[in-house]
Amino acid sequence: MKIVILPGLTLPEVADHDLERIRRAGGGAEVVVSDPESARAEIVDADVVLGFVTRPLYLAAKRLRWVHAIASGVDSFLYDEFRLGDVTLTSEKGLVGEHLADHAFGLLLMLTRQLATALRLGPDAWNHRPAIRAEEIELTGSTMGIFGFGGTGRAMARRAVAFGMRCIALDRDPVPGSAEVDSVMGPGDFDDLLRLADVVAVCCPLTPETRGKFDARAFATMKPGAILLNVTRGEVMVEDDLVHALESGAIRGAALDVAPTEPLSPDSCLWDLPQVVMTPHTAGASQFRTARNLDRFVRNLERLRRGETLEGEIDKKLGY
């Protein structure tokens, strides 16, 4: 077996002891850490790839069986040849929820506690104390509506309840509830989720079904004064519609780690709106992320050799 590792943003390097773990799990496999210049030549006879596989790389592969993504979202892999082919795709889905939810609540508090305003004003904030205090809200007793109840959505619910919030959730699939969510709504309940939630937390993958889901109609359906929170995929939002909803006061604010286009244009109105807080798609960072994903990859190598189902397998037709 030949395993090719293609380092990237979420896996910048692999330590020697991890390379040895991978060799052992692969039954003495040949393991190659490739740079971009040599990747095309190395993938030709690779059985397994850990990393991002572009369309040119995929077309160069002759005996590829399995790709493990170094990302939770896999929309960039789903070009036609890969999506329709028989190569198995797995990812770290279900492993990134904790740090995404941490980041989401950081952004949410930037809005609800007016932390962003205080930071923006600097020393002058002392001269605006009454105005700042007038805009601060407490999360206790409010409702969080979670759109997508996978690993990230469940981590979000745990934190929301700790802040005294009530949680409701919606998922495309008939997934079970949790200690925080008694039952999970289905796709037909989207409008109900929007009408009931004080905070709408986007926790879904990017798929043909979710792309552009948060458009003018969705924002008009949201509860007046609600906040949109998104740390997963920006393309589920329609930028012009979001800007209009914010400028018109239809929604209270937006807390975003992702944008409809990335990097977000310097000309975007989102930069200038005081009721928007944004970070540059950094919610995915954690000191534990690499280890968690490598552990899954090693377990999956052992499963592959035993002919077992792999963890984190992606349904390429559905996109998650």
Coordinates of C-alpha atoms in Angstrom, one line a residue:
M1 CA 0.0 0.0 0.0
K2 CA 1.2 3.5 -0.8
I3 CA 0.0 6.4 1.2
V4 CA 0.6 10.0 0.1
I5 CA 0.3 12.9 2.6
L6 CA -0.4 16.3 1.1
P7 CA 0.1 18.9 4.0
G8 CA -2.2 22.0 4.1
L9 CA -3.5 24.7 6.4
T10 CA -5.0 22.3 8.9
L11 CA -2.2 19.8 8.7
P12 CA 1.0 21.8 8.1
E13 CA 3.3 18.9 9.0
V14 CA 3.3 15.4 10.3
A15 CA 5.7 14.4 13.1
D16 CA 8.0 11.4 12.7
H17 CA 6.2 9.4 15.4
D18 CA 2.9 10.0 13.6
L19 CA 4.5 8.9 10.3
E20 CA 5.5 5.7 12.0
R21 CA 2.0 5.2 13.4
I22 CA 0.7 5.5 9.9
R23 CA 3.2 3.0 8.5
R24 CA 2.2 0.5 11.1
A25 CA -1.5 1.0 10.7
G26 CA -1.0 0.5 7.0
G27 CA 0.7 -2.8 7.5
G28 CA 4.2 -1.5 6.7
A29 CA 2.9 0.8 4.0
E30 CA 5.1 3.1 1.9
V31 CA 4.4 6.7 3.3
V32 CA 5.3 9.7 1.2
V33 CA 5.0 13.3 2.4
S34 CA 4.7 15.3 -0.8
D35 CA 5.2 18.9 -1.7
P36 CA 2.9 20.5 -4.4
E37 CA 5.6 20.2 -7.0
S38 CA 5.9 16.4 -6.7
A39 CA 2.3 15.6 -5.8
R40 CA 1.2 14.8 -9.4
A41 CA 4.0 12.2 -9.8
E42 CA 3.5 10.7 -6.3
I43 CA -0.3 10.3 -6.6
V44 CA -0.1 8.2 -9.8
D45 CA 0.4 4.9 -7.9
A46 CA -1.1 6.0 -4.5
D47 CA -3.7 3.8 -2.8
V48 CA -4.5 6.3 -0.1
V49 CA -4.2 10.1 0.2
L50 CA -4.4 12.2 3.3
G51 CA -5.0 15.8 2.3
F52 CA -6.7 17.9 -0.4
V53 CA -7.0 16.3 -3.8
T54 CA -7.6 18.7 -6.7
R55 CA -9.2 17.6 -9.9
P56 CA -5.8 17.4 -11.8
L57 CA -4.4 15.3 -9.1
Y58 CA -7.4 13.0 -9.0
L59 CA -7.2 12.5 -12.8
A60 CA -3.6 11.6 -12.5
A61 CA -4.3 8.9 -9.9
K62 CA -4.4 5.3 -11.3
R63 CA -5.2 3.1 -8.3
L64 CA -6.6 5.5 -5.7
R65 CA -9.0 3.8 -3.3
W66 CA -9.5 6.2 -0.5
V67 CA -9.0 9.9 0.3
H68 CA -9.1 11.3 3.9
A69 CA -9.7 15.1 3.8
I70 CA -7.9 17.4 6.2
A71 CA -11.1 19.4 6.5
S72 CA -14.6 18.9 7.9
G73 CA -16.3 20.5 4.9
V74 CA -15.7 18.6 1.6
D75 CA -17.5 20.8 -1.0
S76 CA -14.1 21.4 -2.7
F77 CA -13.7 17.7 -3.4
L78 CA -17.1 17.2 -5.1
Y79 CA -16.2 17.9 -8.7
D80 CA -17.9 15.4 -11.0
E81 CA -15.1 12.9 -11.5
F82 CA -14.6 12.4 -7.8
R83 CA -18.3 12.7 -6.8
L84 CA -19.3 10.1 -9.4
G85 CA -16.3 7.8 -9.0
D86 CA -15.8 4.9 -6.7
V87 CA -13.0 6.4 -4.5
T88 CA -14.1 6.5 -0.8
L89 CA -14.0 10.0 0.8
T90 CA -13.8 10.5 4.6
S91 CA -13.2 13.6 6.6
E92 CA -12.9 14.9 10.1
K93 CA -16.7 15.6 10.3
G94 CA -17.9 15.4 13.8
L95 CA -14.4 16.2 15.2
V96 CA -14.4 20.0 14.9
G97 CA -17.6 21.0 16.7
E98 CA -16.0 21.9 20.0
H99 CA -13.7 24.6 18.8
L100 CA -16.2 25.9 16.2
A101 CA -18.8 26.3 18.9
D102 CA -16.2 28.0 21.2
H103 CA -15.5 30.5 18.4
A104 CA -19.2 31.0 17.7
F105 CA -20.0 32.0 21.2
G106 CA -17.0 34.4 21.2
L107 CA -18.5 36.1 18.2
L108 CA -22.0 36.0 19.7
L109 CA -20.8 37.7 22.9
M110 CA -19.0 40.3 20.9
L111 CA -22.5 41.4 19.7
T112 CA -24.7 40.8 22.7
R113 CA -22.3 42.3 25.3
Q114 CA -21.1 45.1 22.9
L115 CA -17.5 43.9 23.2
A116 CA -16.8 44.8 19.6
T117 CA -18.1 48.3 20.2
A118 CA -16.0 48.8 23.2
L119 CA -12.9 47.5 21.5
R120 CA -13.6 49.7 18.4
L121 CA -13.9 52.8 20.5
G122 CA -10.8 52.1 22.6
P123 CA -10.2 54.8 25.4
D124 CA -13.2 56.7 24.1
A125 CA -15.5 53.9 25.2
W126 CA -15.7 55.5 28.6
N127 CA -17.5 58.4 27.0
H128 CA -20.1 56.1 25.5
R129 CA -21.0 53.9 28.6
P130 CA -24.7 54.7 28.7
A131 CA -25.1 54.0 24.9
I132 CA -23.1 50.8 25.2
R133 CA -25.1 49.5 28.2
A134 CA -28.4 50.3 26.4
E135 CA -27.5 47.9 23.6
E136 CA -26.3 45.0 25.8
I137 CA -28.5 42.0 26.0
E138 CA -28.4 38.8 28.2
L139 CA -28.8 35.4 26.6
T140 CA -30.6 33.8 29.5
G141 CA -34.1 32.8 28.4
S142 CA -33.6 33.3 24.7
T143 CA -33.9 30.6 22.0
M144 CA -31.1 29.4 19.8
G145 CA -32.3 27.8 16.6
I146 CA -29.6 25.4 15.2
F147 CA -29.6 24.8 11.5
G148 CA -27.8 21.5 11.1
F149 CA -27.6 19.2 14.1
G150 CA -24.4 17.3 13.5
G151 CA -21.2 17.6 15.6
T152 CA -21.0 21.4 15.5
G153 CA -24.7 21.8 16.1
R154 CA -24.6 19.6 19.2
A155 CA -21.6 21.3 20.6
M156 CA -23.4 24.6 20.0
A157 CA -26.4 23.4 21.9
R158 CA -24.3 22.3 24.9
R159 CA -22.9 25.8 25.2
A160 CA -26.2 27.5 24.6
V161 CA -27.9 25.7 27.5
A162 CA -24.9 26.6 29.7
F163 CA -25.8 30.2 29.0
G164 CA -29.4 29.7 30.0
M165 CA -30.8 29.4 26.5
R166 CA -33.5 27.1 25.1
C167 CA -32.4 25.2 22.0
I168 CA -34.4 24.0 19.0
A169 CA -32.7 22.3 16.0
L170 CA -33.3 21.3 12.4
D171 CA -31.6 18.8 10.3
R172 CA -32.1 17.4 6.8
D173 CA -31.9 13.8 8.1
P174 CA -33.9 12.2 10.9
V175 CA -31.2 12.4 13.5
P176 CA -31.8 11.9 17.2
G177 CA -32.1 14.7 19.7
S178 CA -29.9 15.3 22.6
A179 CA -30.0 16.3 26.3
E180 CA -30.4 19.9 25.1
V181 CA -32.8 19.3 22.2
D182 CA -35.8 17.0 22.8
S183 CA -36.6 16.4 19.1
V184 CA -35.1 17.6 15.9
M185 CA -37.2 19.4 13.2
G186 CA -37.2 18.3 9.6
P187 CA -36.6 20.4 6.5
G188 CA -40.2 21.4 6.2
D189 CA -39.9 23.2 9.6
F190 CA -37.4 25.7 8.4
D191 CA -39.7 28.7 8.6
D192 CA -40.8 27.7 12.1
L193 CA -37.2 27.5 13.3
L194 CA -36.6 31.0 11.9
R195 CA -39.7 32.5 13.5
L196 CA -38.9 31.1 16.9
A197 CA -35.2 31.7 17.3
D198 CA -33.5 34.7 18.8
V199 CA -30.2 33.4 17.5
V200 CA -30.1 31.4 14.3
A201 CA -26.9 29.3 14.3
V202 CA -25.8 28.0 10.9
C203 CA -24.1 24.7 11.6
C204 CA -24.6 22.9 8.2
P205 CA -22.3 21.8 5.4
L206 CA -22.3 23.5 2.0
T207 CA -24.4 21.4 -0.4
P208 CA -26.6 22.2 -3.4
E209 CA -29.6 22.3 -0.9
T210 CA -28.0 24.7 1.5
R211 CA -26.2 27.1 -0.9
G212 CA -28.1 30.4 -0.8
K213 CA -30.5 29.1 1.8
F214 CA -30.4 32.3 3.8
D215 CA -31.8 34.7 1.3
A216 CA -34.2 37.6 1.4
R217 CA -37.2 35.3 2.2
A218 CA -35.3 33.6 5.0
F219 CA -34.2 36.9 6.6
A220 CA -37.8 38.3 6.3
T221 CA -39.0 35.2 8.1
M222 CA -36.6 35.5 11.0
K223 CA -37.8 36.8 14.3
P224 CA -37.5 40.6 14.5
G225 CA -34.4 41.4 16.4
A226 CA -32.8 38.0 15.8
I227 CA -29.1 37.5 15.3
L228 CA -27.5 35.3 12.6
L229 CA -24.5 33.3 13.7
N230 CA -22.4 31.4 11.1
V231 CA -19.1 29.6 11.6
T232 CA -19.4 26.8 9.0
R233 CA -20.0 27.9 5.3
G234 CA -20.5 31.4 4.1
E235 CA -22.0 30.4 0.8
V236 CA -25.3 29.5 2.5
M237 CA -25.9 33.2 2.8
V238 CA -26.8 35.6 0.0
E239 CA -24.7 38.7 0.7
D240 CA -26.9 41.4 -0.7
D241 CA -29.9 40.0 1.1
L242 CA -28.0 39.8 4.3
V243 CA -26.8 43.4 4.0
H244 CA -30.4 44.6 3.3
A245 CA -31.8 42.7 6.3
L246 CA -29.2 44.3 8.5
E247 CA -29.5 47.8 7.1
S248 CA -33.3 47.7 7.3
G249 CA -33.3 46.4 10.9
A250 CA -35.1 43.2 9.9
I251 CA -32.5 41.4 12.0
R252 CA -30.4 42.7 14.9
G253 CA -27.0 41.6 13.8
A254 CA -24.7 39.0 12.3
A255 CA -21.7 37.2 13.9
L256 CA -19.7 35.6 11.1
D257 CA -16.5 33.6 10.7
V258 CA -17.3 32.8 7.1
A259 CA -18.5 35.0 4.2
P260 CA -20.5 34.5 1.1
T261 CA -17.3 35.0 -0.9
E262 CA -13.8 34.5 0.5
P263 CA -11.8 36.5 1.0
L264 CA -14.6 39.1 1.4
S265 CA -14.1 42.1 -0.9
P266 CA -12.8 45.2 0.8
D267 CA -15.8 46.9 -0.8
S268 CA -18.4 44.7 0.9
C269 CA -20.9 46.7 3.0
L270 CA -20.6 44.1 5.7
W271 CA -17.3 45.7 6.8
D272 CA -19.0 49.0 7.6
L273 CA -22.1 47.8 9.5
P274 CA -21.6 48.2 13.2
Q275 CA -24.0 45.4 14.0
V276 CA -21.7 42.9 12.2
V277 CA -18.7 41.2 13.8
M278 CA -16.4 39.0 11.6
T279 CA -13.3 36.9 11.8
P280 CA -11.4 35.6 8.8
H281 CA -12.5 32.0 8.7
T282 CA -10.4 31.1 11.7
A283 CA -12.9 29.2 13.8
G284 CA -11.4 25.9 12.6
A285 CA -8.2 26.3 14.6
S286 CA -7.5 24.2 17.7
Q287 CA -4.4 22.8 19.3
F288 CA -6.2 19.4 19.3
R289 CA -7.4 19.4 15.7
T290 CA -4.4 17.7 14.0
A291 CA -4.1 15.0 16.7
R292 CA -7.8 14.2 16.4
N293 CA -7.8 13.9 12.7
L294 CA -4.6 11.8 12.6
D295 CA -6.0 9.5 15.2
R296 CA -9.1 9.0 13.0
F297 CA -6.9 8.4 9.9
V298 CA -4.8 5.8 11.7
R299 CA -8.0 4.0 13.0
N300 CA -9.4 4.1 9.4
L301 CA -6.2 2.6 8.0
E302 CA -6.7 -0.3 10.3
R303 CA -10.3 -0.5 9.4
L304 CA -9.4 -0.4 5.7
R305 CA -7.1 -3.4 6.0
R306 CA -9.8 -5.3 7.8
G307 CA -12.5 -4.4 5.3
E308 CA -14.6 -2.5 7.8
T309 CA -16.6 0.7 7.3
L310 CA -14.5 3.8 7.7
E311 CA -15.2 6.6 10.3
G312 CA -16.4 9.9 9.0
E313 CA -17.4 8.6 5.5
I314 CA -18.9 11.1 3.2
D315 CA -22.0 10.5 1.1
K316 CA -20.6 12.1 -2.0
K317 CA -24.1 12.5 -3.6
L318 CA -25.4 14.4 -0.6
G319 CA -22.1 16.3 0.1
Y320 CA -21.6 15.5 3.7

